[in-house]
């Protein structure tokens, strides 16, 4: 593609950070920071110049001299033009340092005076450019910034490449950009130093395109529109911005089924080659652009008899993809298809759709083309579109169903049945299922402005409430209007009271009120014969009772699961299936919980329900995390977070779970950032439930990071919030053990024990075995801090076994870690406080070890650590892929002194000069143990045993193991 030089990005609002290019920016910065050169490459409009300017602005300050050039296609035939741009202003500074022949040749080339050519003055010119750059670099670093290398005149490219290849260690860096359609950038590296890093700029993701549009001020676009911009632009930021600008300037947005408006600038950019095509080829391409999945067979069926030859001709001009990928006819870029369609006259488009309405084999496609070929209302067309929408819904394509439903509403006559408003409301509900909340909200608002029918109005109000998600404070004013429209109709009132139950939970944080509202909704729905709403209300009531630790929860779940069932409820994220999953996972039935939520996820993916998919992805990830599969959980959590952010559904909840997964199996810094983001967003939305969940995730991440004081502050807030909310089931958030552990670390064992006692009573009442085990682990730390070392070790041993049997792999590994810490520590030491000071101690000890090596001596014998006590914890964490915890084990093993808690069987009180380790080794020698046996029993190395015995010999004035035995025998005889 050819980009005209007057086609620029908007000058305003240039981003301080290049959106979507973080990885490439980091690579380029690292290369430039160490004195290397960078070549940016990629297709037209991909953002090379933007990134080039950002990097040049950053690194220009460190250079004494900055040389710039930006070539153009129209000037690429002028010899030495780029060289003149680069060295023209710097020539006076270095000309007197060049030999006469070089200076004459360079001045002639740069000024145009004389007849200097590469053929005549080749060597002199080459050496002159090299000498000039060396002279400039002798005074300070030089940065060469060259954009659009593909238009560099050949003479300048040759001279620049000659010098670049010979600069060696001279402080000259090159920062260049070149347009490439594939990976064919090698030839441009010849104009760059040998160590140049080539950085490919790829298309932006949908989320990155959305961020870019928001940054440039195009914020009023729905998610479906942004998705279409991303598809049409192919992720090209320049194309995306131009499409966004065209939409922002357009007085009317395109209706469903209509393409995006393509601005004139982009049409000229991609369609300049159409001038060489015949009318017949253009017509064939128009039919292909109108089809959803065009093939040669479809084009033939649509009356394009010479489709093979015509598409081949278009492919030679770069309009169609040339590679063989089956029967599909694929445009080289989605924008070409969009521009072709936008360029055609309305009559030509309708003719293409008429042909496709009979040629397409799929009934959904036939109905769509029929609608786009028809103007005005037509009951037959509307009926076919409504049938196609139902088919799309059954196929699990709710976004297609929404689009078809809106087309059906447009073609429905005023007296049609179903009415156009009913069709629009169904389309809005399909849009919610597809995750397009903005479109659903717009449709509902339109219906509310047009209909007086109470049932339609209440249904529209419910859609408005649903699209608010957890931010229900934004729709507080809706409830009185909805209640007024409902009157005394129990079916409509049931719908509203179901939403009021959610409001009571999320906004008021009142579990009792939410439970009462859900129960009342179920009662009203039963009275009205609305089984769907009745089941949804019962399911929500069961979820609330589960969180409250209410004894009725199992019975309510059973009621929600009784027949007759509604298939829409069975796999809904607020249905009975998910309520049962929550009960199972809180009751430690991990295998059954995994099977239940996995089946639900499979079904909603088949149906195309984005919101339910976001929920169930979290459910599967949570189950894997509880089971100790941290790597798998992290992958699922990240997938769910991407989907949540893309759809705008469940972002806070997904960020919370991903934070926990990152702290368990990924990056702690990322976990902290996600948790803080979730807290902020939950507080902004007034979501009382998720404020506490986000704070619990933050506290856990802080605990893993070794920040016990902040962990205590965060988790104390969780305790206060959940007490206020009436949440009594400790399996809901599982933060209690973390808070108790953090309290021990900061020296508050009494508060920790109080928390353990209260929580244990609740856990025992509900039979939460895993919670009880974790509480026992925290209690062992309390005991260790009080000097009850043996009791703590025994309690931890029991806890580890119980957690292993329950299948809680990560908690089992954490217990093994604490147990190893106690076994390698001094009895009576405040183990909990010591455990997470180890990383700092390890760093200090490694520094001491380094100093010993620097002076030519080995590390002091006393610093040779015993790591065998940590082997079991390390093995379990590796099995879980719990990388942050594994790093803590490594740090603790490096830092902990080898002082096992094994007590010597023989008293040696008279040997006052021996240290604790020496006394234990001596005692085992007296029993006749070999060095290897001693090492195994004390969890130390054989070399450590040998070194310890050497110190014992020296202190006791003896020479061998036999002397130790004799000394002990003599003392026993006395």
PDB file of C-alpha atoms in Angstrom, residues 48 126 143 173 277 309 327 378 419 442-443 532 574 590 634 732 737 744 749 758 780 783 790 821 838 859 911 917 933:
ATOM      1  CA  UNK A  48       6.429   2.991  13.272  1.00  0.00           C
ATOM      2  CA  UNK A 126      32.283   6.623   1.293  1.00  0.00           C
ATOM      3  CA  UNK A 143      22.121   9.570  17.224  1.00  0.00           C
ATOM      4  CA  UNK A 173      23.547   4.855  17.282  1.00  0.00           C
ATOM      5  CA  UNK A 277      -9.749  -2.928 -13.043  1.00  0.00           C
ATOM      6  CA  UNK A 309     -10.100 -14.994 -13.689  1.00  0.00           C
ATOM      7  CA  UNK A 327     -11.879 -22.163  -1.393  1.00  0.00           C
ATOM      8  CA  UNK A 378     -42.087  -6.192   4.862  1.00  0.00           C
ATOM      9  CA  UNK A 419     -44.240  -6.091  17.592  1.00  0.00           C
ATOM     10  CA  UNK A 442     -29.085   1.781  23.822  1.00  0.00           C
ATOM     11  CA  UNK A 443     -31.842  -0.515  22.528  1.00  0.00           C
ATOM     12  CA  UNK A 532     -37.738 -18.839  34.881  1.00  0.00           C
ATOM     13  CA  UNK A 574     -26.745 -16.926  38.650  1.00  0.00           C
ATOM     14  CA  UNK A 590     -13.129 -30.093  44.982  1.00  0.00           C
ATOM     15  CA  UNK A 634      -3.228 -18.551  36.369  1.00  0.00           C
ATOM     16  CA  UNK A 732     -16.326 -17.652  51.449  1.00  0.00           C
ATOM     17  CA  UNK A 737      -5.677 -17.889  58.290  1.00  0.00           C
ATOM     18  CA  UNK A 744       1.980 -13.382  64.322  1.00  0.00           C
ATOM     19  CA  UNK A 749      -0.094 -13.473  68.667  1.00  0.00           C
ATOM     20  CA  UNK A 758     -13.860 -17.180  66.730  1.00  0.00           C
ATOM     21  CA  UNK A 780       0.976 -23.527  65.321  1.00  0.00           C
ATOM     22  CA  UNK A 783       2.470 -21.565  69.668  1.00  0.00           C
ATOM     23  CA  UNK A 790       7.406 -29.273  69.892  1.00  0.00           C
ATOM     24  CA  UNK A 821      11.154 -23.198  59.096  1.00  0.00           C
ATOM     25  CA  UNK A 838      14.695 -14.441  55.612  1.00  0.00           C
ATOM     26  CA  UNK A 859      32.875 -19.032  52.582  1.00  0.00           C
ATOM     27  CA  UNK A 911      31.376 -29.517  77.758  1.00  0.00           C
ATOM     28  CA  UNK A 917      25.440 -27.724  66.681  1.00  0.00           C
ATOM     29  CA  UNK A 933      24.184 -40.828  59.379  1.00  0.00           C
TER      30      UNK A 933
END
